[in-house]
Amino acid sequence: MKQTYHANATTNVRLRSIINQSNLTNFELSRQYDLSENTISKWKNRDYFEDKSSRPKTLKMNTFFILTCKFIKTMYIRKVILIFNLF
């Protein structure tokens, strides 16, 4: 699956894997790849290299309620249109 990166992304899965497996110091890697030492340290200490999802894990009740109301309203309008043959 092709990975899409946001505009501010400075690393990709391949580079993260290279950083993780490297024996160079954080300072040397940060200079080589033009990244901060904190970024290098983060990827050296991780067991996975995929991006985390930024989507919320659950919908807030208000959002769920609004979506439900919109769905019910849409279904009602469709039913009225069918009953009265408006279109």
CSV table of N, CA, C and O in Angstrom, one decimal:
chain,number,residue,atom,x,y,z
A,1,MET,N,0.8,-1.2,0.0
A,1,MET,CA,0.0,0.0,0.0
A,1,MET,C,0.9,1.2,0.0
A,1,MET,O,1.8,1.4,0.8
A,2,LYS,N,0.6,2.2,-0.9
A,2,LYS,CA,1.4,3.4,-1.0
A,2,LYS,C,1.1,4.3,0.2
A,2,LYS,O,-0.1,4.5,0.6
A,3,GLN,N,2.1,4.8,0.8
A,3,GLN,CA,2.0,5.7,2.0
A,3,GLN,C,2.0,7.1,1.6
A,3,GLN,O,2.8,7.6,0.7
A,4,THR,N,1.0,7.9,2.1
A,4,THR,CA,0.9,9.3,1.9
A,4,THR,C,1.4,10.1,3.1
A,4,THR,O,1.1,9.7,4.2
A,5,TYR,N,2.3,11.1,2.9
A,5,TYR,CA,2.8,11.8,3.9
A,5,TYR,C,2.3,13.3,3.9
A,5,TYR,O,2.0,13.8,2.9
A,6,HIS,N,2.2,13.8,5.1
A,6,HIS,CA,1.7,15.2,5.2
A,6,HIS,C,2.9,16.2,4.8
A,6,HIS,O,4.0,15.7,4.7
A,7,ALA,N,2.6,17.4,4.6
A,7,ALA,CA,3.6,18.4,4.1
A,7,ALA,C,4.8,18.5,5.0
A,7,ALA,O,5.9,18.8,4.5
A,8,ASN,N,4.6,18.4,6.3
A,8,ASN,CA,5.7,18.6,7.2
A,8,ASN,C,6.5,17.3,7.5
A,8,ASN,O,7.4,17.4,8.3
A,9,ALA,N,6.2,16.2,6.9
A,9,ALA,CA,6.9,15.0,7.2
A,9,ALA,C,8.3,15.0,6.7
A,9,ALA,O,8.6,15.5,5.6
A,10,THR,N,9.3,14.6,7.6
A,10,THR,CA,10.7,14.6,7.3
A,10,THR,C,11.3,13.2,7.1
A,10,THR,O,12.4,13.1,6.7
A,11,THR,N,10.5,12.2,7.6
A,11,THR,CA,11.0,10.8,7.5
A,11,THR,C,9.9,10.0,6.8
A,11,THR,O,8.7,10.3,6.8
A,12,ASN,N,10.3,8.8,6.3
A,12,ASN,CA,9.4,7.9,5.8
A,12,ASN,C,9.7,6.5,6.4
A,12,ASN,O,10.7,6.4,7.1
A,13,VAL,N,8.9,5.5,6.1
A,13,VAL,CA,9.1,4.2,6.7
A,13,VAL,C,10.5,3.6,6.4
A,13,VAL,O,11.2,3.1,7.3
A,14,ARG,N,11.0,3.8,5.2
A,14,ARG,CA,12.3,3.3,4.8
A,14,ARG,C,13.4,4.0,5.6
A,14,ARG,O,14.3,3.3,6.2
A,15,LEU,N,13.4,5.3,5.7
A,15,LEU,CA,14.4,6.0,6.5
A,15,LEU,C,14.3,5.7,7.9
A,15,LEU,O,15.3,5.6,8.6
A,16,ARG,N,13.1,5.6,8.5
A,16,ARG,CA,13.0,5.2,9.9
A,16,ARG,C,13.6,3.9,10.2
A,16,ARG,O,14.2,3.7,11.2
A,17,SER,N,13.4,2.9,9.3
A,17,SER,CA,14.0,1.6,9.4
A,17,SER,C,15.6,1.7,9.4
A,17,SER,O,16.2,1.0,10.2
A,18,ILE,N,16.1,2.5,8.5
A,18,ILE,CA,17.5,2.6,8.4
A,18,ILE,C,18.1,3.3,9.7
A,18,ILE,O,19.1,2.8,10.2
A,19,ILE,N,17.4,4.3,10.2
A,19,ILE,CA,17.8,4.9,11.4
A,19,ILE,C,17.8,3.9,12.5
A,19,ILE,O,18.8,3.9,13.3
A,20,ASN,N,16.8,3.2,12.6
A,20,ASN,CA,16.7,2.2,13.7
A,20,ASN,C,17.8,1.1,13.7
A,20,ASN,O,18.2,0.7,14.8
A,21,GLN,N,18.2,0.7,12.6
A,21,GLN,CA,19.2,-0.4,12.4
A,21,GLN,C,20.6,0.2,12.4
A,21,GLN,O,21.5,-0.6,12.5
A,22,SER,N,20.8,1.5,12.4
A,22,SER,CA,22.1,2.0,12.3
A,22,SER,C,22.9,2.0,13.6
A,22,SER,O,22.3,2.0,14.7
A,23,ASN,N,24.2,1.8,13.5
A,23,ASN,CA,25.1,1.8,14.6
A,23,ASN,C,25.8,3.2,14.9
A,23,ASN,O,26.5,3.3,15.8
A,24,LEU,N,25.4,4.1,14.0
A,24,LEU,CA,26.0,5.5,14.2
A,24,LEU,C,25.3,6.2,15.4
A,24,LEU,O,24.2,5.8,15.8
A,25,THR,N,26.0,7.2,15.9
A,25,THR,CA,25.4,7.9,17.0
A,25,THR,C,24.3,8.8,16.5
A,25,THR,O,24.1,9.1,15.3
A,26,ASN,N,23.5,9.2,17.5
A,26,ASN,CA,22.3,10.1,17.1
A,26,ASN,C,22.8,11.4,16.5
A,26,ASN,O,22.2,11.9,15.5
A,27,PHE,N,23.9,11.9,17.0
A,27,PHE,CA,24.5,13.2,16.4
A,27,PHE,C,24.9,12.9,15.0
A,27,PHE,O,24.6,13.8,14.1
A,28,GLU,N,25.6,11.8,14.7
A,28,GLU,CA,26.0,11.6,13.3
A,28,GLU,C,24.8,11.4,12.4
A,28,GLU,O,24.8,11.9,11.2
A,29,LEU,N,23.8,10.6,12.8
A,29,LEU,CA,22.7,10.4,12.0
A,29,LEU,C,21.9,11.7,11.8
A,29,LEU,O,21.4,12.0,10.7
A,30,SER,N,21.8,12.6,12.8
A,30,SER,CA,21.1,13.8,12.7
A,30,SER,C,21.7,14.7,11.6
A,30,SER,O,21.1,15.4,10.9
A,31,ARG,N,23.1,14.7,11.6
A,31,ARG,CA,23.8,15.5,10.6
A,31,ARG,C,23.6,14.9,9.2
A,31,ARG,O,23.5,15.6,8.2
A,32,GLN,N,23.7,13.6,9.1
A,32,GLN,CA,23.6,12.9,7.8
A,32,GLN,C,22.3,13.1,7.2
A,32,GLN,O,22.2,13.3,5.9
A,33,TYR,N,21.2,13.0,7.9
A,33,TYR,CA,19.8,13.1,7.4
A,33,TYR,C,19.2,14.4,7.6
A,33,TYR,O,18.0,14.6,7.3
A,34,ASP,N,19.9,15.4,8.2
A,34,ASP,CA,19.4,16.7,8.5
A,34,ASP,C,18.1,16.7,9.3
A,34,ASP,O,17.1,17.3,9.0
A,35,LEU,N,18.1,15.9,10.4
A,35,LEU,CA,17.0,15.8,11.3
A,35,LEU,C,17.5,16.1,12.7
A,35,LEU,O,18.7,16.1,13.0
A,36,SER,N,16.6,16.4,13.6
A,36,SER,CA,17.0,16.7,15.0
A,36,SER,C,17.5,15.4,15.7
A,36,SER,O,17.0,14.3,15.3
A,37,GLU,N,18.3,15.6,16.7
A,37,GLU,CA,18.7,14.4,17.5
A,37,GLU,C,17.5,13.8,18.2
A,37,GLU,O,17.5,12.5,18.4
A,38,ASN,N,16.5,14.6,18.6
A,38,ASN,CA,15.3,14.0,19.2
A,38,ASN,C,14.5,13.1,18.2
A,38,ASN,O,14.0,12.1,18.6
A,39,THR,N,14.5,13.5,17.0
A,39,THR,CA,13.8,12.7,16.0
A,39,THR,C,14.5,11.4,15.8
A,39,THR,O,13.9,10.3,15.7
A,40,ILE,N,15.8,11.4,15.7
A,40,ILE,CA,16.7,10.2,15.6
A,40,ILE,C,16.5,9.3,16.8
A,40,ILE,O,16.3,8.1,16.6
A,41,SER,N,16.5,9.9,17.9
A,41,SER,CA,16.3,9.1,19.2
A,41,SER,C,15.0,8.4,19.2
A,41,SER,O,14.8,7.2,19.6
A,42,LYS,N,13.9,9.1,18.8
A,42,LYS,CA,12.6,8.6,18.7
A,42,LYS,C,12.5,7.4,17.8
A,42,LYS,O,12.0,6.3,18.2
A,43,TRP,N,13.1,7.4,16.6
A,43,TRP,CA,13.0,6.3,15.7
A,43,TRP,C,14.0,5.2,16.0
A,43,TRP,O,13.7,4.0,15.7
A,44,LYS,N,15.0,5.5,16.8
A,44,LYS,CA,16.0,4.4,17.2
A,44,LYS,C,15.3,3.6,18.3
A,44,LYS,O,15.7,2.4,18.4
A,45,ASN,N,14.4,4.1,19.1
A,45,ASN,CA,13.9,3.4,20.2
A,45,ASN,C,12.5,2.8,19.9
A,45,ASN,O,11.9,2.2,20.8
A,46,ARG,N,12.0,2.9,18.7
A,46,ARG,CA,10.7,2.4,18.4
A,46,ARG,C,10.8,1.0,17.7
A,46,ARG,O,11.8,0.7,17.1
A,47,ASP,N,9.8,0.2,17.9
A,47,ASP,CA,9.7,-1.2,17.3
A,47,ASP,C,8.9,-1.2,16.0
A,47,ASP,O,8.9,-2.2,15.3
A,48,TYR,N,8.2,-0.1,15.7
A,48,TYR,CA,7.4,-0.1,14.5
A,48,TYR,C,7.7,1.3,13.8
A,48,TYR,O,8.2,2.2,14.4
A,49,PHE,N,7.5,1.3,12.5
A,49,PHE,CA,7.9,2.5,11.7
A,49,PHE,C,6.7,3.1,11.0
A,49,PHE,O,6.9,4.1,10.3
A,50,GLU,N,5.5,2.5,11.0
A,50,GLU,CA,4.4,3.1,10.4
A,50,GLU,C,3.9,4.3,11.2
A,50,GLU,O,4.0,4.4,12.4
A,51,ASP,N,3.2,5.2,10.4
A,51,ASP,CA,2.6,6.4,11.1
A,51,ASP,C,1.4,5.9,11.9
A,51,ASP,O,0.7,5.0,11.5
A,52,LYS,N,1.2,6.6,13.0
A,52,LYS,CA,0.0,6.4,13.8
A,52,LYS,C,-1.1,7.1,13.2
A,52,LYS,O,-0.9,8.2,12.6
A,53,SER,N,-2.3,6.6,13.3
A,53,SER,CA,-3.5,7.3,12.8
A,53,SER,C,-3.8,8.5,13.6
A,53,SER,O,-3.6,8.5,14.9
A,54,SER,N,-4.2,9.5,13.0
A,54,SER,CA,-4.6,10.8,13.7
A,54,SER,C,-6.1,10.9,13.8
A,54,SER,O,-6.6,11.9,14.4
A,55,ARG,N,-6.8,9.9,13.3
A,55,ARG,CA,-8.3,9.9,13.5
A,55,ARG,C,-8.7,9.6,14.9
A,55,ARG,O,-8.0,8.9,15.6
A,56,PRO,N,-9.8,10.2,15.4
A,56,PRO,CA,-10.3,9.9,16.7
A,56,PRO,C,-10.7,8.4,16.8
A,56,PRO,O,-11.2,7.9,15.8
A,57,LYS,N,-10.4,7.8,17.9
A,57,LYS,CA,-10.8,6.4,18.1
A,57,LYS,C,-12.3,6.2,18.2
A,57,LYS,O,-12.8,5.2,17.8
A,58,THR,N,-13.0,7.2,18.8
A,58,THR,CA,-14.4,7.1,18.9
A,58,THR,C,-15.0,8.4,18.5
A,58,THR,O,-14.4,9.5,18.7
A,59,LEU,N,-16.3,8.4,18.1
A,59,LEU,CA,-17.0,9.7,17.8
A,59,LEU,C,-17.5,10.2,19.1
A,59,LEU,O,-18.0,9.5,20.0
A,60,LYS,N,-17.4,11.5,19.2
A,60,LYS,CA,-18.0,12.1,20.4
A,60,LYS,C,-19.6,12.0,20.3
A,60,LYS,O,-20.1,12.0,19.2
A,61,MET,N,-20.2,12.0,21.4
A,61,MET,CA,-21.7,11.9,21.4
A,61,MET,C,-22.4,12.9,20.5
A,61,MET,O,-23.3,12.7,19.8
A,62,ASN,N,-21.9,14.2,20.6
A,62,ASN,CA,-22.5,15.3,19.8
A,62,ASN,C,-22.4,15.0,18.3
A,62,ASN,O,-23.4,15.2,17.6
A,63,THR,N,-21.2,14.5,17.9
A,63,THR,CA,-21.0,14.2,16.5
A,63,THR,C,-21.9,13.1,16.1
A,63,THR,O,-22.6,13.1,15.0
A,64,PHE,N,-22.0,12.0,16.9
A,64,PHE,CA,-22.8,10.9,16.6
A,64,PHE,C,-24.3,11.3,16.5
A,64,PHE,O,-25.0,10.9,15.6
A,65,PHE,N,-24.7,12.2,17.4
A,65,PHE,CA,-26.1,12.6,17.5
A,65,PHE,C,-26.4,13.4,16.2
A,65,PHE,O,-27.5,13.2,15.6
A,66,ILE,N,-25.5,14.3,15.8
A,66,ILE,CA,-25.8,15.2,14.6
A,66,ILE,C,-25.8,14.3,13.4
A,66,ILE,O,-26.7,14.5,12.5
A,67,LEU,N,-24.9,13.3,13.2
A,67,LEU,CA,-25.0,12.4,12.1
A,67,LEU,C,-26.2,11.6,12.0
A,67,LEU,O,-26.8,11.4,11.0
A,68,THR,N,-26.7,11.1,13.2
A,68,THR,CA,-27.9,10.4,13.2
A,68,THR,C,-29.1,11.2,12.8
A,68,THR,O,-30.0,10.8,12.1
A,69,CYS,N,-29.2,12.4,13.3
A,69,CYS,CA,-30.3,13.3,13.0
A,69,CYS,C,-30.3,13.6,11.5
A,69,CYS,O,-31.3,13.7,10.9
A,70,LYS,N,-29.1,13.9,10.9
A,70,LYS,CA,-29.0,14.1,9.5
A,70,LYS,C,-29.5,12.9,8.7
A,70,LYS,O,-30.2,13.1,7.7
A,71,PHE,N,-29.1,11.7,9.1
A,71,PHE,CA,-29.6,10.5,8.4
A,71,PHE,C,-31.1,10.4,8.5
A,71,PHE,O,-31.8,10.1,7.5
A,72,ILE,N,-31.7,10.6,9.7
A,72,ILE,CA,-33.1,10.4,9.9
A,72,ILE,C,-33.8,11.5,9.0
A,72,ILE,O,-34.8,11.2,8.3
A,73,LYS,N,-33.3,12.7,9.0
A,73,LYS,CA,-33.9,13.8,8.2
A,73,LYS,C,-33.9,13.4,6.7
A,73,LYS,O,-34.9,13.6,6.0
A,74,THR,N,-32.8,12.9,6.2
A,74,THR,CA,-32.7,12.5,4.8
A,74,THR,C,-33.6,11.4,4.5
A,74,THR,O,-34.3,11.4,3.5
A,75,MET,N,-33.8,10.4,5.4
A,75,MET,CA,-34.7,9.3,5.1
A,75,MET,C,-36.1,9.8,5.1
A,75,MET,O,-36.9,9.3,4.3
A,76,TYR,N,-36.5,10.7,6.0
A,76,TYR,CA,-37.8,11.3,6.0
A,76,TYR,C,-38.1,12.0,4.7
A,76,TYR,O,-39.2,11.8,4.1
A,77,ILE,N,-37.2,12.8,4.3
A,77,ILE,CA,-37.4,13.6,3.1
A,77,ILE,C,-37.6,12.6,1.9
A,77,ILE,O,-38.5,12.8,1.0
A,78,ARG,N,-36.8,11.6,1.8
A,78,ARG,CA,-37.0,10.6,0.7
A,78,ARG,C,-38.3,9.9,0.7
A,78,ARG,O,-39.0,9.7,-0.3
A,79,LYS,N,-38.8,9.6,2.0
A,79,LYS,CA,-40.1,9.0,2.1
A,79,LYS,C,-41.2,9.9,1.6
A,79,LYS,O,-42.1,9.5,0.9
A,80,VAL,N,-41.1,11.2,2.0
A,80,VAL,CA,-42.2,12.1,1.6
A,80,VAL,C,-42.1,12.3,0.1
A,80,VAL,O,-43.2,12.4,-0.5
A,81,ILE,N,-41.0,12.4,-0.5
A,81,ILE,CA,-40.9,12.5,-1.9
A,81,ILE,C,-41.5,11.3,-2.6
A,81,ILE,O,-42.3,11.4,-3.6
A,82,LEU,N,-41.3,10.1,-2.1
A,82,LEU,CA,-41.9,8.9,-2.7
A,82,LEU,C,-43.4,8.9,-2.6
A,82,LEU,O,-44.1,8.5,-3.5
A,83,ILE,N,-43.8,9.2,-1.4
A,83,ILE,CA,-45.3,9.2,-1.1
A,83,ILE,C,-46.1,10.2,-2.0
A,83,ILE,O,-47.1,9.8,-2.6
A,84,PHE,N,-45.6,11.4,-2.1
A,84,PHE,CA,-46.3,12.4,-2.9
A,84,PHE,C,-45.8,12.6,-4.3
A,84,PHE,O,-46.2,13.5,-5.0
A,85,ASN,N,-44.9,11.7,-4.7
A,85,ASN,CA,-44.3,11.8,-6.1
A,85,ASN,C,-44.0,13.2,-6.5
A,85,ASN,O,-44.4,13.7,-7.5
A,86,LEU,N,-43.1,13.8,-5.7
A,86,LEU,CA,-42.8,15.2,-5.9
A,86,LEU,C,-41.8,15.4,-7.1
A,86,LEU,O,-41.7,16.4,-7.7
A,87,PHE,N,-41.0,14.3,-7.4
A,87,PHE,CA,-40.0,14.5,-8.4
A,87,PHE,C,-40.3,13.4,-9.5
A,87,PHE,O,-40.6,12.4,-9.5
